[in-house]
Amino acid sequence: MRHTFIVQHASLLQDCHGKGLDQQLYVSGGCEALGHWDEEMAVGPMELDESYETPTYRLNVRDLPDNPIKYKYLIKRGNVITSWETIPPPFRIITPDSVSRAAAASPP
């Protein structure tokens, strides 16, 4: 299974790039493709997509399992984690159904 992670309105990260703080956005989660929550194996960095009006970051990930996956975003400066996403509930979840709908709606 393949999925594109998209983070919009990432103004904090955009400000960091503008100030030369060299922070980058990554994804980590509960499967091999997302590093099994190991900060050193987090996937990324996400790429700034300048086709949007607001700061938007994208990352394509392949080989996701066909079961629900918990994940979070994190910010790194070099190899050091500067912060983990803090959202209620504690995790975001991808389901095979949500990935199938997104794939059907996106152009090849």
Short mmCIF file of N, CA, C and O in Angstrom, two decimals:
data_model
loop_
_atom_site.label_atom_id
_atom_site.label_comp_id
_atom_site.label_asym_id
_atom_site.label_seq_id
_atom_site.Cartn_x
_atom_site.Cartn_y
_atom_site.Cartn_z
N MET A 1 0.85 -1.17 0.00
CA MET A 1 0.00 0.00 0.00
C MET A 1 0.90 1.24 0.00
O MET A 1 1.94 1.26 0.64
N ARG A 2 0.49 2.27 -0.73
CA ARG A 2 1.23 3.52 -0.83
C ARG A 2 0.36 4.65 -0.30
O ARG A 2 -0.86 4.64 -0.50
N HIS A 3 0.99 5.63 0.35
CA HIS A 3 0.24 6.76 0.90
C HIS A 3 1.07 8.03 0.80
O HIS A 3 2.29 7.99 0.96
N THR A 4 0.41 9.15 0.52
CA THR A 4 1.07 10.45 0.53
C THR A 4 0.65 11.19 1.78
O THR A 4 -0.53 11.46 1.98
N PHE A 5 1.62 11.48 2.64
CA PHE A 5 1.37 12.27 3.84
C PHE A 5 1.45 13.74 3.44
O PHE A 5 2.39 14.14 2.75
N ILE A 6 0.48 14.53 3.88
CA ILE A 6 0.45 15.96 3.55
C ILE A 6 0.22 16.74 4.84
O ILE A 6 -0.70 16.45 5.59
N VAL A 7 1.07 17.75 5.07
CA VAL A 7 0.90 18.63 6.21
C VAL A 7 0.75 20.04 5.67
O VAL A 7 1.66 20.57 5.03
N GLN A 8 -0.41 20.64 5.89
CA GLN A 8 -0.65 22.01 5.43
C GLN A 8 -0.57 22.97 6.60
O GLN A 8 -0.68 22.58 7.75
N HIS A 9 -0.39 24.23 6.27
CA HIS A 9 -0.31 25.29 7.27
C HIS A 9 0.85 25.06 8.23
O HIS A 9 0.74 25.34 9.42
N ALA A 10 1.94 24.53 7.72
CA ALA A 10 3.10 24.26 8.57
C ALA A 10 3.93 25.53 8.71
O ALA A 10 5.11 25.57 8.40
N SER A 11 3.29 26.60 9.18
CA SER A 11 3.95 27.90 9.23
C SER A 11 5.12 27.92 10.22
O SER A 11 6.12 28.58 9.97
N LEU A 12 5.03 27.19 11.31
CA LEU A 12 6.14 27.14 12.26
C LEU A 12 7.38 26.60 11.58
O LEU A 12 8.46 27.16 11.67
N LEU A 13 7.23 25.51 10.84
CA LEU A 13 8.37 24.92 10.14
C LEU A 13 8.87 25.86 9.05
O LEU A 13 10.07 26.02 8.86
N GLN A 14 7.96 26.51 8.34
CA GLN A 14 8.35 27.48 7.30
C GLN A 14 9.17 28.61 7.93
O GLN A 14 10.20 29.00 7.39
N ASP A 15 8.74 29.11 9.08
CA ASP A 15 9.48 30.17 9.77
C ASP A 15 10.88 29.68 10.15
O ASP A 15 11.85 30.42 10.05
N CYS A 16 10.97 28.44 10.58
CA CYS A 16 12.27 27.88 10.96
C CYS A 16 13.21 27.84 9.77
O CYS A 16 14.39 28.16 9.87
N HIS A 17 12.69 27.43 8.59
CA HIS A 17 13.53 27.41 7.40
C HIS A 17 14.00 28.82 7.06
O HIS A 17 15.15 29.03 6.73
N GLY A 18 13.08 29.78 7.16
CA GLY A 18 13.42 31.16 6.84
C GLY A 18 14.47 31.75 7.76
O GLY A 18 15.23 32.63 7.37
N LYS A 19 14.55 31.27 8.99
CA LYS A 19 15.51 31.77 9.96
C LYS A 19 16.79 30.94 9.98
O LYS A 19 17.64 31.14 10.83
N GLY A 20 16.91 29.99 9.06
CA GLY A 20 18.12 29.19 8.97
C GLY A 20 18.28 28.19 10.09
O GLY A 20 19.38 27.77 10.40
N LEU A 21 17.18 27.78 10.72
CA LEU A 21 17.27 26.82 11.82
C LEU A 21 17.36 25.38 11.33
O LEU A 21 17.57 24.48 12.13
N ASP A 22 17.18 25.17 10.04
CA ASP A 22 17.39 23.86 9.42
C ASP A 22 16.61 22.74 10.11
O ASP A 22 17.14 21.68 10.40
N GLN A 23 15.32 22.97 10.37
CA GLN A 23 14.47 21.92 10.93
C GLN A 23 13.68 21.29 9.81
O GLN A 23 13.30 21.95 8.85
N GLN A 24 13.46 19.97 9.91
CA GLN A 24 12.73 19.25 8.89
C GLN A 24 11.67 18.36 9.51
O GLN A 24 11.81 17.89 10.64
N LEU A 25 10.62 18.12 8.73
CA LEU A 25 9.46 17.36 9.18
C LEU A 25 9.58 15.90 8.74
O LEU A 25 9.91 15.62 7.59
N TYR A 26 9.31 14.96 9.67
CA TYR A 26 9.39 13.52 9.43
C TYR A 26 8.10 12.86 9.90
O TYR A 26 7.31 13.46 10.62
N VAL A 27 7.92 11.59 9.52
CA VAL A 27 6.79 10.77 9.96
C VAL A 27 7.33 9.52 10.63
O VAL A 27 8.27 8.90 10.13
N SER A 28 6.74 9.13 11.75
CA SER A 28 7.10 7.89 12.42
C SER A 28 5.82 7.19 12.85
O SER A 28 4.83 7.85 13.16
N GLY A 29 5.85 5.86 12.84
CA GLY A 29 4.64 5.15 13.22
C GLY A 29 4.86 3.68 13.48
O GLY A 29 5.99 3.20 13.51
N GLY A 30 3.75 2.98 13.64
CA GLY A 30 3.77 1.60 14.10
C GLY A 30 3.87 0.55 13.02
O GLY A 30 3.11 -0.42 13.04
N CYS A 31 4.79 0.72 12.07
CA CYS A 31 5.04 -0.31 11.06
C CYS A 31 6.46 -0.13 10.53
O CYS A 31 7.09 0.91 10.77
N GLU A 32 6.94 -1.13 9.83
CA GLU A 32 8.32 -1.08 9.32
C GLU A 32 8.53 0.11 8.38
O GLU A 32 9.55 0.80 8.46
N ALA A 33 7.57 0.38 7.51
CA ALA A 33 7.71 1.48 6.54
C ALA A 33 7.83 2.85 7.21
O ALA A 33 8.39 3.79 6.63
N LEU A 34 7.32 2.97 8.45
CA LEU A 34 7.40 4.24 9.19
C LEU A 34 8.39 4.17 10.36
O LEU A 34 8.40 5.04 11.22
N GLY A 35 9.21 3.14 10.40
CA GLY A 35 10.30 3.07 11.37
C GLY A 35 9.97 2.48 12.72
O GLY A 35 10.79 2.54 13.63
N HIS A 36 8.78 1.91 12.90
CA HIS A 36 8.39 1.28 14.19
C HIS A 36 8.63 2.21 15.39
O HIS A 36 9.15 1.79 16.41
N TRP A 37 8.31 3.49 15.25
CA TRP A 37 8.43 4.49 16.31
C TRP A 37 9.88 4.78 16.71
O TRP A 37 10.13 5.49 17.67
N ASP A 38 10.85 4.26 15.98
CA ASP A 38 12.26 4.55 16.24
C ASP A 38 12.60 5.90 15.61
O ASP A 38 12.52 6.06 14.39
N GLU A 39 12.96 6.86 16.44
CA GLU A 39 13.23 8.22 15.96
C GLU A 39 14.30 8.26 14.87
O GLU A 39 14.23 9.06 13.95
N GLU A 40 15.28 7.39 14.97
CA GLU A 40 16.34 7.35 13.97
C GLU A 40 15.87 6.76 12.65
O GLU A 40 16.49 6.99 11.61
N MET A 41 14.77 6.01 12.67
CA MET A 41 14.25 5.39 11.46
C MET A 41 13.03 6.13 10.90
O MET A 41 12.39 5.65 9.96
N ALA A 42 12.70 7.29 11.48
CA ALA A 42 11.57 8.07 10.99
C ALA A 42 11.76 8.36 9.50
O ALA A 42 12.88 8.50 9.01
N VAL A 43 10.66 8.43 8.76
CA VAL A 43 10.69 8.60 7.32
C VAL A 43 10.66 10.08 6.97
O VAL A 43 9.87 10.84 7.50
N GLY A 44 11.52 10.47 6.06
CA GLY A 44 11.56 11.85 5.62
C GLY A 44 12.96 12.24 5.21
O GLY A 44 13.81 11.37 5.02
N PRO A 45 13.19 13.51 5.10
CA PRO A 45 12.30 14.61 5.45
C PRO A 45 11.21 14.83 4.41
O PRO A 45 11.35 14.46 3.26
N MET A 46 10.13 15.45 4.86
CA MET A 46 9.05 15.82 3.96
C MET A 46 9.53 17.00 3.11
O MET A 46 10.34 17.80 3.55
N GLU A 47 9.02 17.07 1.88
CA GLU A 47 9.43 18.11 0.94
C GLU A 47 8.40 19.23 0.91
O GLU A 47 7.20 18.98 0.89
N LEU A 48 8.89 20.46 0.87
CA LEU A 48 8.00 21.62 0.73
C LEU A 48 7.41 21.61 -0.67
O LEU A 48 8.13 21.52 -1.66
N ASP A 49 6.08 21.66 -0.75
CA ASP A 49 5.37 21.71 -2.04
C ASP A 49 4.89 23.14 -2.24
O ASP A 49 3.95 23.58 -1.60
N GLU A 50 5.55 23.86 -3.11
CA GLU A 50 5.27 25.28 -3.29
C GLU A 50 4.09 25.55 -4.21
O GLU A 50 3.81 26.71 -4.52
N SER A 51 3.37 24.50 -4.62
CA SER A 51 2.20 24.70 -5.47
C SER A 51 0.97 25.14 -4.66
O SER A 51 -0.04 25.51 -5.23
N TYR A 52 1.07 25.09 -3.34
CA TYR A 52 -0.03 25.51 -2.46
C TYR A 52 0.19 26.96 -2.02
O TYR A 52 1.32 27.44 -2.01
N GLU A 53 -0.89 27.62 -1.62
CA GLU A 53 -0.79 29.00 -1.15
C GLU A 53 -0.20 29.09 0.25
O GLU A 53 0.40 30.08 0.61
N THR A 54 -0.42 28.07 1.07
CA THR A 54 0.11 28.05 2.43
C THR A 54 1.23 27.02 2.49
O THR A 54 1.27 26.09 1.67
N PRO A 55 2.15 27.14 3.44
CA PRO A 55 3.23 26.16 3.53
C PRO A 55 2.68 24.75 3.66
O PRO A 55 1.90 24.46 4.57
N THR A 56 3.04 23.88 2.72
CA THR A 56 2.53 22.51 2.67
C THR A 56 3.68 21.56 2.39
O THR A 56 4.49 21.79 1.50
N TYR A 57 3.75 20.51 3.18
CA TYR A 57 4.81 19.51 3.05
C TYR A 57 4.21 18.18 2.65
O TYR A 57 3.12 17.83 3.10
N ARG A 58 4.93 17.43 1.77
CA ARG A 58 4.44 16.15 1.25
C ARG A 58 5.52 15.08 1.38
O ARG A 58 6.70 15.38 1.29
N LEU A 59 5.07 13.84 1.53
CA LEU A 59 5.98 12.71 1.57
C LEU A 59 5.24 11.46 1.10
O LEU A 59 4.19 11.12 1.64
N ASN A 60 5.76 10.80 0.06
CA ASN A 60 5.19 9.54 -0.42
C ASN A 60 5.88 8.39 0.29
O ASN A 60 7.10 8.36 0.37
N VAL A 61 5.08 7.47 0.81
CA VAL A 61 5.62 6.30 1.50
C VAL A 61 5.01 5.05 0.86
O VAL A 61 3.80 4.98 0.69
N ARG A 62 5.86 4.09 0.53
CA ARG A 62 5.42 2.82 -0.05
C ARG A 62 5.52 1.72 1.00
O ARG A 62 6.12 1.88 2.04
N ASP A 63 4.97 0.59 0.66
CA ASP A 63 5.07 -0.63 1.46
C ASP A 63 4.42 -0.51 2.83
O ASP A 63 4.89 -1.09 3.81
N LEU A 64 3.33 0.26 2.93
CA LEU A 64 2.56 0.29 4.17
C LEU A 64 1.73 -0.98 4.26
O LEU A 64 1.24 -1.49 3.25
N PRO A 65 1.57 -1.55 5.45
CA PRO A 65 0.77 -2.77 5.59
C PRO A 65 -0.72 -2.50 5.34
O PRO A 65 -1.16 -1.36 5.38
N ASP A 66 -1.46 -3.55 5.09
CA ASP A 66 -2.89 -3.45 4.83
C ASP A 66 -3.72 -3.54 6.10
O ASP A 66 -4.73 -4.23 6.14
N ASN A 67 -3.30 -2.86 7.14
CA ASN A 67 -4.07 -2.80 8.38
C ASN A 67 -3.92 -1.38 8.94
O ASN A 67 -3.06 -0.63 8.50
N PRO A 68 -4.77 -0.97 9.87
CA PRO A 68 -4.66 0.39 10.42
C PRO A 68 -3.27 0.64 11.02
O PRO A 68 -2.69 -0.24 11.66
N ILE A 69 -2.75 1.84 10.78
CA ILE A 69 -1.41 2.20 11.25
C ILE A 69 -1.50 3.50 12.04
O ILE A 69 -2.04 4.49 11.56
N LYS A 70 -0.94 3.49 13.24
CA LYS A 70 -0.83 4.71 14.04
C LYS A 70 0.46 5.43 13.64
O LYS A 70 1.48 4.80 13.39
N TYR A 71 0.38 6.78 13.59
CA TYR A 71 1.56 7.56 13.24
C TYR A 71 1.48 8.95 13.83
O TYR A 71 0.42 9.41 14.25
N LYS A 72 2.63 9.62 13.85
CA LYS A 72 2.74 11.02 14.28
C LYS A 72 3.82 11.71 13.45
O LYS A 72 4.70 11.05 12.89
N TYR A 73 3.75 13.03 13.43
CA TYR A 73 4.79 13.83 12.79
C TYR A 73 5.78 14.28 13.86
O TYR A 73 5.43 14.45 15.02
N LEU A 74 7.02 14.47 13.44
CA LEU A 74 8.03 15.00 14.34
C LEU A 74 8.95 15.94 13.57
O LEU A 74 9.03 15.88 12.34
N ILE A 75 9.61 16.82 14.31
CA ILE A 75 10.55 17.77 13.70
C ILE A 75 11.94 17.44 14.18
O ILE A 75 12.17 17.22 15.37
N LYS A 76 12.87 17.39 13.22
CA LYS A 76 14.27 17.12 13.53
C LYS A 76 15.14 18.30 13.07
O LYS A 76 14.84 18.93 12.07
N ARG A 77 16.19 18.53 13.80
CA ARG A 77 17.27 19.42 13.37
C ARG A 77 18.50 18.52 13.27
O ARG A 77 19.00 18.07 14.30
N GLY A 78 18.92 18.21 12.04
CA GLY A 78 19.96 17.21 11.86
C GLY A 78 19.40 15.86 12.30
O GLY A 78 18.34 15.44 11.86
N ASN A 79 20.09 15.19 13.20
CA ASN A 79 19.62 13.90 13.73
C ASN A 79 18.94 14.03 15.09
O ASN A 79 18.65 13.04 15.74
N VAL A 80 18.69 15.26 15.53
CA VAL A 80 18.12 15.49 16.85
C VAL A 80 16.63 15.85 16.74
O VAL A 80 16.26 16.73 15.96
N ILE A 81 15.79 15.15 17.49
CA ILE A 81 14.36 15.46 17.54
C ILE A 81 14.17 16.74 18.33
O ILE A 81 14.59 16.83 19.49
N THR A 82 13.54 17.74 17.71
CA THR A 82 13.25 18.97 18.46
C THR A 82 11.84 18.94 19.04
O THR A 82 11.58 19.57 20.05
N SER A 83 10.92 18.20 18.37
CA SER A 83 9.59 18.05 18.95
C SER A 83 8.80 16.97 18.22
O SER A 83 9.00 16.73 17.04
N TRP A 84 7.90 16.32 18.98
CA TRP A 84 6.92 15.39 18.45
C TRP A 84 5.60 16.13 18.34
O TRP A 84 5.30 17.02 19.15
N GLU A 85 4.79 15.74 17.40
CA GLU A 85 3.44 16.27 17.27
C GLU A 85 2.65 15.95 18.54
O GLU A 85 2.75 14.85 19.08
N THR A 86 1.91 16.91 19.02
CA THR A 86 1.04 16.69 20.18
C THR A 86 -0.39 16.99 19.75
O THR A 86 -0.76 18.14 19.57
N ILE A 87 -1.15 15.96 19.52
CA ILE A 87 -2.54 16.11 19.11
C ILE A 87 -3.41 15.19 19.94
O ILE A 87 -2.97 14.13 20.34
N PRO A 88 -4.63 15.58 20.23
CA PRO A 88 -5.56 14.62 20.83
C PRO A 88 -6.35 13.97 19.71
O PRO A 88 -6.72 14.67 18.78
N PRO A 89 -6.64 12.70 19.71
CA PRO A 89 -6.10 11.67 20.59
C PRO A 89 -4.60 11.49 20.35
O PRO A 89 -4.05 12.13 19.47
N PRO A 90 -3.97 10.58 21.08
CA PRO A 90 -2.51 10.51 21.05
C PRO A 90 -1.89 10.18 19.69
O PRO A 90 -0.72 10.41 19.49
N PHE A 91 -2.66 9.61 18.75
CA PHE A 91 -2.09 9.22 17.46
C PHE A 91 -3.02 9.57 16.31
O PHE A 91 -4.22 9.64 16.48
N ARG A 92 -2.42 9.72 15.14
CA ARG A 92 -3.20 9.73 13.89
C ARG A 92 -3.25 8.28 13.43
O ARG A 92 -2.39 7.48 13.76
N ILE A 93 -4.26 7.93 12.62
CA ILE A 93 -4.39 6.55 12.14
C ILE A 93 -4.69 6.57 10.64
O ILE A 93 -5.56 7.30 10.18
N ILE A 94 -3.95 5.74 9.89
CA ILE A 94 -4.24 5.48 8.48
C ILE A 94 -4.92 4.13 8.43
O ILE A 94 -4.46 3.18 9.05
N THR A 95 -6.00 4.04 7.67
CA THR A 95 -6.64 2.75 7.46
C THR A 95 -6.53 2.39 5.98
O THR A 95 -6.43 3.28 5.13
N PRO A 96 -6.53 1.10 5.65
CA PRO A 96 -6.47 0.72 4.24
C PRO A 96 -7.59 1.37 3.43
O PRO A 96 -7.38 1.77 2.29
N ASP A 97 -8.77 1.53 4.01
CA ASP A 97 -9.89 2.15 3.30
C ASP A 97 -9.59 3.61 2.97
O ASP A 97 -9.85 4.07 1.87
N SER A 98 -8.99 4.36 3.90
CA SER A 98 -8.69 5.77 3.62
C SER A 98 -7.62 5.89 2.56
O SER A 98 -7.65 6.80 1.73
N VAL A 99 -6.66 4.99 2.54
CA VAL A 99 -5.61 5.01 1.51
C VAL A 99 -6.21 4.67 0.15
O VAL A 99 -5.90 5.30 -0.85
N SER A 100 -7.13 3.70 0.09
CA SER A 100 -7.77 3.32 -1.17
C SER A 100 -8.58 4.48 -1.75
O SER A 100 -8.53 4.74 -2.94
N ARG A 101 -9.31 5.20 -0.90
CA ARG A 101 -10.09 6.35 -1.37
C ARG A 101 -9.17 7.44 -1.89
O ARG A 101 -9.43 8.04 -2.93
N ALA A 102 -8.07 7.70 -1.19
CA ALA A 102 -7.13 8.75 -1.61
C ALA A 102 -6.47 8.36 -2.93
O ALA A 102 -6.30 9.19 -3.82
N ALA A 103 -6.11 7.10 -3.09
CA ALA A 103 -5.47 6.65 -4.34
C ALA A 103 -6.43 6.76 -5.52
O ALA A 103 -6.04 7.15 -6.61
N ALA A 104 -7.69 6.45 -5.30
CA ALA A 104 -8.68 6.53 -6.38
C ALA A 104 -8.93 7.97 -6.79
O ALA A 104 -9.21 8.25 -7.96
N ALA A 105 -8.80 8.90 -5.86
CA ALA A 105 -9.07 10.31 -6.15
C ALA A 105 -7.87 11.04 -6.74
O ALA A 105 -8.02 12.10 -7.35
N SER A 106 -6.68 10.50 -6.60
CA SER A 106 -5.49 11.20 -7.08
C SER A 106 -5.13 10.77 -8.49
O SER A 106 -5.35 9.64 -8.89
N PRO A 107 -4.55 11.71 -9.28
CA PRO A 107 -4.14 11.35 -10.64
C PRO A 107 -2.95 10.41 -10.61
O PRO A 107 -2.20 10.38 -9.63
N PRO A 108 -2.75 9.61 -11.67
CA PRO A 108 -1.65 8.65 -11.69
C PRO A 108 -0.28 9.30 -11.67
O PRO A 108 -0.07 10.40 -11.98
#
